[in-house]
Short mmCIF file of C-alpha atoms in Angstrom, two decimals:
data_model
loop_
_atom_site.label_atom_id
_atom_site.label_comp_id
_atom_site.label_asym_id
_atom_site.label_seq_id
_atom_site.Cartn_x
_atom_site.Cartn_y
_atom_site.Cartn_z
CA UNK Y 157 0.02 -0.12 -0.38
CA UNK Y 158 2.87 2.22 0.55
CA UNK Y 159 4.02 1.73 -3.03
CA UNK Y 160 0.50 2.74 -4.13
CA UNK Y 161 0.06 5.81 -2.15
CA UNK Y 162 3.18 7.17 -3.04
CA UNK Y 163 2.76 6.55 -6.82
CA UNK Y 164 -0.39 8.40 -6.76
CA UNK Y 165 1.17 11.55 -5.03
CA UNK Y 166 3.87 11.51 -7.32
CA UNK Y 167 1.91 11.54 -10.92
CA UNK Y 168 -1.68 12.53 -9.92
CA UNK Y 169 -3.54 9.47 -10.36
CA UNK Y 170 -6.37 7.47 -8.26
CA UNK Y 171 -5.26 5.21 -5.95
CA UNK Y 172 -5.78 1.48 -6.84
CA UNK Y 173 -4.91 -1.61 -5.53
CA UNK Y 174 -1.61 -3.27 -6.61
CA UNK Y 175 -1.71 -6.87 -7.76
CA UNK Y 176 2.33 -6.84 -7.99
CA UNK Y 177 4.29 -6.98 -4.46
CA UNK Y 178 8.11 -5.77 -5.44
CA UNK Y 179 10.54 -7.90 -3.67
CA UNK Y 180 12.75 -6.50 -0.86
CA UNK Y 181 16.77 -6.89 -0.94
CA UNK Y 182 18.38 -7.18 2.31
CA UNK Y 183 21.82 -6.64 0.95
CA UNK Y 184 20.99 -3.18 -0.55
CA UNK Y 185 18.22 -2.25 2.00
CA UNK Y 186 15.94 -1.43 -0.74
CA UNK Y 187 12.77 -2.90 -2.83
CA UNK Y 188 13.42 -4.31 -6.22
CA UNK Y 189 11.22 -4.75 -9.05
CA UNK Y 190 11.25 -7.38 -11.69
CA UNK Y 191 9.07 -8.35 -14.58
CA UNK Y 192 9.33 -10.31 -17.95
CA UNK Y 193 10.21 -8.51 -20.99
CA UNK Y 194 7.34 -6.52 -22.71
CA UNK Y 195 8.26 -7.78 -26.16
CA UNK Y 196 8.08 -11.65 -24.85
CA UNK Y 197 4.85 -10.68 -23.42
CA UNK Y 198 3.38 -9.14 -27.06
CA UNK Y 199 4.91 -11.97 -28.86
CA UNK Y 200 2.73 -14.72 -26.44
CA UNK Y 201 -0.38 -12.75 -26.58
CA UNK Y 202 0.14 -12.93 -30.43
CA UNK Y 203 0.60 -16.42 -30.65
CA UNK Y 204 -2.24 -17.41 -28.43
CA UNK Y 205 -4.27 -15.14 -29.87
CA UNK Y 206 -3.39 -16.59 -33.24
CA UNK Y 207 -4.29 -19.98 -31.82
CA UNK Y 208 -7.48 -18.62 -30.47
CA UNK Y 209 -8.45 -18.36 -26.85
CA UNK Y 210 -7.72 -15.19 -25.49
CA UNK Y 211 -10.68 -13.72 -23.76
CA UNK Y 212 -12.55 -16.65 -25.08
CA UNK Y 213 -11.97 -15.44 -28.79
CA UNK Y 214 -11.26 -17.57 -31.66
CA UNK Y 215 -9.21 -16.77 -34.61
CA UNK Y 216 -11.47 -16.35 -36.90
CA UNK Y 217 -11.82 -12.61 -37.16
CA UNK Y 218 -8.26 -12.72 -37.68
CA UNK Y 219 -8.51 -15.26 -40.49
CA UNK Y 220 -11.57 -13.05 -41.96
CA UNK Y 221 -9.01 -10.19 -42.08
CA UNK Y 222 -6.06 -11.80 -43.52
CA UNK Y 223 -8.30 -13.35 -46.28
CA UNK Y 224 -9.56 -10.10 -47.51
CA UNK Y 225 -6.01 -8.89 -48.11
CA UNK Y 226 -6.82 -5.45 -46.96
CA UNK Y 227 -3.86 -5.21 -44.40
CA UNK Y 228 -0.57 -6.60 -43.99
CA UNK Y 229 -2.01 -9.58 -41.95
CA UNK Y 230 -1.65 -12.75 -43.53
CA UNK Y 231 -3.09 -16.33 -43.54
CA UNK Y 232 0.49 -17.74 -42.75
CA UNK Y 233 0.68 -15.40 -39.87
CA UNK Y 234 -2.50 -16.40 -38.35
CA UNK Y 235 -2.75 -20.27 -39.16
CA UNK Y 236 0.99 -21.06 -39.08
CA UNK Y 237 1.83 -18.62 -36.61
CA UNK Y 238 5.09 -17.33 -39.04
CA UNK Y 239 7.72 -15.62 -37.21
CA UNK Y 240 6.46 -16.31 -33.70
CA UNK Y 241 8.83 -14.19 -31.73
CA UNK Y 242 8.83 -11.24 -34.09
CA UNK Y 243 7.66 -8.10 -32.84
CA UNK Y 244 6.99 -6.49 -35.89
CA UNK Y 245 4.67 -9.50 -37.23
CA UNK Y 246 2.77 -9.18 -33.18
CA UNK Y 247 2.16 -5.45 -34.04
CA UNK Y 248 0.61 -6.40 -37.57
CA UNK Y 249 -1.84 -8.88 -35.67
CA UNK Y 250 -3.04 -6.20 -33.14
CA UNK Y 251 -2.53 -3.12 -35.65
CA UNK Y 252 -4.92 -0.53 -36.08
CA UNK Y 253 -5.71 -1.34 -39.68
CA UNK Y 254 -6.81 -4.85 -38.48
CA UNK Y 255 -8.70 -3.42 -35.95
CA UNK Y 256 -10.37 -1.01 -38.48
CA UNK Y 257 -11.31 -3.97 -40.79
CA UNK Y 258 -12.44 -6.19 -37.49
CA UNK Y 259 -15.10 -3.46 -36.49
CA UNK Y 260 -16.36 -3.06 -40.40
CA UNK Y 261 -16.89 -6.76 -39.92
CA UNK Y 262 -18.76 -6.32 -37.09
CA UNK Y 263 -16.21 -8.05 -34.73
CA UNK Y 264 -16.32 -5.51 -31.87
CA UNK Y 265 -14.89 -7.55 -29.03
CA UNK Y 266 -11.85 -8.76 -31.10
CA UNK Y 267 -11.37 -5.08 -32.28
CA UNK Y 268 -11.31 -3.68 -28.69
CA UNK Y 269 -8.73 -6.46 -27.57
CA UNK Y 270 -6.45 -5.32 -30.42
CA UNK Y 271 -7.00 -1.82 -29.39
CA UNK Y 272 -6.27 -2.55 -25.78
CA UNK Y 273 -2.90 -4.62 -26.47
CA UNK Y 274 -1.68 -2.13 -29.00
CA UNK Y 275 -2.01 0.95 -26.59
CA UNK Y 276 -0.14 -1.33 -23.90
CA UNK Y 277 2.36 -1.85 -26.19
CA UNK Y 278 2.65 1.89 -27.10
CA UNK Y 279 3.10 2.97 -23.70
CA UNK Y 280 5.97 -0.08 -23.56
CA UNK Y 281 7.85 1.00 -26.72
CA UNK Y 282 6.95 4.75 -27.73
CA UNK Y 283 9.24 7.33 -26.58
CA UNK Y 284 8.42 10.85 -24.98
CA UNK Y 285 5.27 9.95 -23.57
CA UNK Y 286 4.40 11.26 -19.85
CA UNK Y 287 4.25 8.91 -16.91
CA UNK Y 288 0.59 9.56 -16.36
CA UNK Y 289 -0.35 8.92 -19.92
CA UNK Y 290 1.83 5.64 -20.15
CA UNK Y 291 -0.29 4.47 -16.90
CA UNK Y 292 -3.59 5.22 -18.65
CA UNK Y 293 -2.61 3.40 -21.97
CA UNK Y 294 -1.49 0.15 -19.71
CA UNK Y 295 -4.57 0.67 -17.64
CA UNK Y 296 -7.35 -0.72 -20.06
CA UNK Y 297 -5.62 -4.04 -20.82
CA UNK Y 298 -4.98 -4.28 -16.81
CA UNK Y 299 -8.81 -3.68 -16.16
CA UNK Y 300 -9.65 -6.35 -18.98
CA UNK Y 301 -7.62 -8.64 -17.14
CA UNK Y 302 -8.71 -8.04 -13.37
CA UNK Y 303 -12.21 -8.18 -14.55
CA UNK Y 304 -12.02 -11.88 -15.55
CA UNK Y 305 -11.08 -13.13 -11.91
CA UNK Y 306 -12.75 -13.21 -8.86
CA UNK Y 307 -10.41 -14.21 -5.99
CA UNK Y 308 -13.12 -14.40 -3.65
CA UNK Y 309 -14.16 -17.45 -5.16
CA UNK Y 310 -13.13 -21.44 -4.64
CA UNK Y 311 -11.54 -22.84 -6.42
CA UNK Y 312 -9.00 -20.55 -7.91
CA UNK Y 313 -8.49 -20.49 -11.50
CA UNK Y 314 -6.41 -23.14 -13.03
CA UNK Y 315 -4.13 -23.34 -16.23
CA UNK Y 316 -6.38 -20.64 -17.65
CA UNK Y 317 -8.37 -17.54 -16.84
CA UNK Y 318 -10.83 -16.26 -19.37
CA UNK Y 319 -8.66 -17.69 -22.06
CA UNK Y 320 -5.34 -16.31 -21.08
CA UNK Y 321 -2.74 -18.87 -19.82
CA UNK Y 322 -2.54 -18.15 -16.28
CA UNK Y 323 1.25 -17.31 -16.26
CA UNK Y 324 0.77 -14.78 -19.39
CA UNK Y 325 -2.05 -13.47 -17.44
CA UNK Y 326 -0.05 -12.86 -14.34
CA UNK Y 327 2.99 -11.61 -16.44
CA UNK Y 328 1.01 -8.83 -17.83
CA UNK Y 329 -0.16 -7.75 -14.79
CA UNK Y 330 2.88 -7.78 -12.66
CA UNK Y 331 4.75 -5.96 -15.64
CA UNK Y 332 2.20 -3.33 -15.39
CA UNK Y 333 2.17 -2.50 -11.73
CA UNK Y 334 5.88 -3.12 -11.35
CA UNK Y 335 6.41 -0.32 -13.88
CA UNK Y 336 4.18 1.86 -12.21
CA UNK Y 337 5.79 1.16 -8.82
CA UNK Y 338 9.27 1.87 -10.44
CA UNK Y 339 8.17 5.55 -10.68
CA UNK Y 340 8.19 5.78 -7.01
CA UNK Y 341 11.53 4.23 -6.53
CA UNK Y 342 13.44 6.29 -8.72
CA UNK Y 343 14.46 9.96 -7.29
CA UNK Y 344 13.35 12.05 -10.53
CA UNK Y 345 9.87 9.93 -10.71
CA UNK Y 346 10.96 9.21 -14.37
CA UNK Y 347 12.96 6.55 -16.21
CA UNK Y 348 13.48 5.09 -19.69
CA UNK Y 349 10.67 2.80 -19.79
CA UNK Y 350 12.84 0.28 -23.02
CA UNK Y 351 16.04 0.46 -20.40
CA UNK Y 352 13.77 -1.72 -18.25
CA UNK Y 353 14.30 -4.65 -19.94
CA UNK Y 354 15.49 -8.36 -19.70
CA UNK Y 355 16.83 -8.03 -23.60
CA UNK Y 356 20.57 -7.10 -22.95
CA UNK Y 357 21.00 -10.16 -20.55
CA UNK Y 358 19.28 -12.72 -23.03
CA UNK Y 359 21.23 -11.13 -25.59
CA UNK Y 360 24.79 -11.62 -23.64
CA UNK Y 361 23.95 -15.11 -22.60
CA UNK Y 362 22.59 -16.01 -26.09
CA UNK Y 363 26.18 -14.95 -27.35
CA UNK Y 364 27.71 -17.20 -24.81
CA UNK Y 365 26.45 -20.07 -25.93
CA UNK Y 366 27.94 -19.87 -29.45
CA UNK Y 367 31.34 -20.50 -27.51
CA UNK Y 368 29.92 -23.89 -26.27
CA UNK Y 369 31.71 -26.06 -28.07
CA UNK Y 370 30.05 -29.04 -26.48
CA UNK Y 371 26.87 -27.99 -28.51
CA UNK Y 372 24.55 -28.13 -25.43
CA UNK Y 373 23.49 -24.93 -26.08
CA UNK Y 374 23.75 -23.98 -21.69
CA UNK Y 375 26.80 -22.85 -20.42
CA UNK Y 376 27.95 -24.24 -17.00
CA UNK Y 377 28.95 -22.09 -13.90
CA UNK Y 378 32.47 -23.07 -14.67
CA UNK Y 379 32.63 -22.47 -18.25
CA UNK Y 380 30.61 -19.09 -17.67
CA UNK Y 381 33.72 -18.04 -15.58
CA UNK Y 382 36.10 -18.93 -18.05
CA UNK Y 383 34.16 -17.24 -21.24
CA UNK Y 384 33.98 -14.03 -18.95
CA UNK Y 385 38.02 -14.11 -18.48
CA UNK Y 386 38.30 -14.86 -22.28
CA UNK Y 387 36.31 -11.68 -23.21
CA UNK Y 388 37.97 -9.41 -20.64
CA UNK Y 389 41.52 -10.41 -22.22
CA UNK Y 390 40.26 -9.91 -25.63
CA UNK Y 391 38.88 -6.59 -24.61
CA UNK Y 392 42.03 -5.35 -23.15
CA UNK Y 393 44.03 -6.35 -26.11
CA UNK Y 394 41.71 -4.37 -28.67
CA UNK Y 395 41.87 -1.51 -26.21
CA UNK Y 396 45.46 -1.77 -26.01
CA UNK Y 397 46.98 1.23 -27.63
CA UNK Y 398 50.60 -0.40 -28.17
CA UNK Y 399 49.52 -3.48 -29.50
CA UNK Y 400 50.67 -2.78 -33.07
CA UNK Y 401 54.20 -1.58 -31.89
#
């Protein structure tokens, strides 16, 4: 509740209950915020939507738009889920053009889902948006997800919540709440939203796997230290001004 009150005083929004609770690092004596990279969440939403199921909706509306060939969406993107981890393809899946065609076809629920996800991604990726506007852009998707569950009922949800995989449902809400909490932890109450990402670390470890001569695809803790040593040595050699003398 402290985070919620502090956030509202910083950016002037209404207080609301937080689903996500940040961890506390004893060694640093401070709370720490963690969440899954937004690009992963977006591509995961697109894959599930293409298969059908988000909010209990089928993929037929997307197939209809793809068949019309009035947008960049193709049947291969829907039926075969081409480029499953590509953000640009996921953006096409939830694009404004696709939403517009859905509304013309009378598929209002699917169009509204596209709108909510697209606005959420805009808050995650677009530069120069004020903090209050970012939170508002994320709020519709959060409200959609929270409205589909009642924590007072038993038994609790299982693998799916209104068609959303539980892990994805939790990850999206946690991401939205975590980035709101982060405003209260930063002294200036503002930060680069794209810097709050796990992509850099993932890219780093992806590069490390290229050095794994065993071909296992996973670097052991012992080998990791050796690779770091090699990297530092190469870096020193490259930066040595007398290496060509």
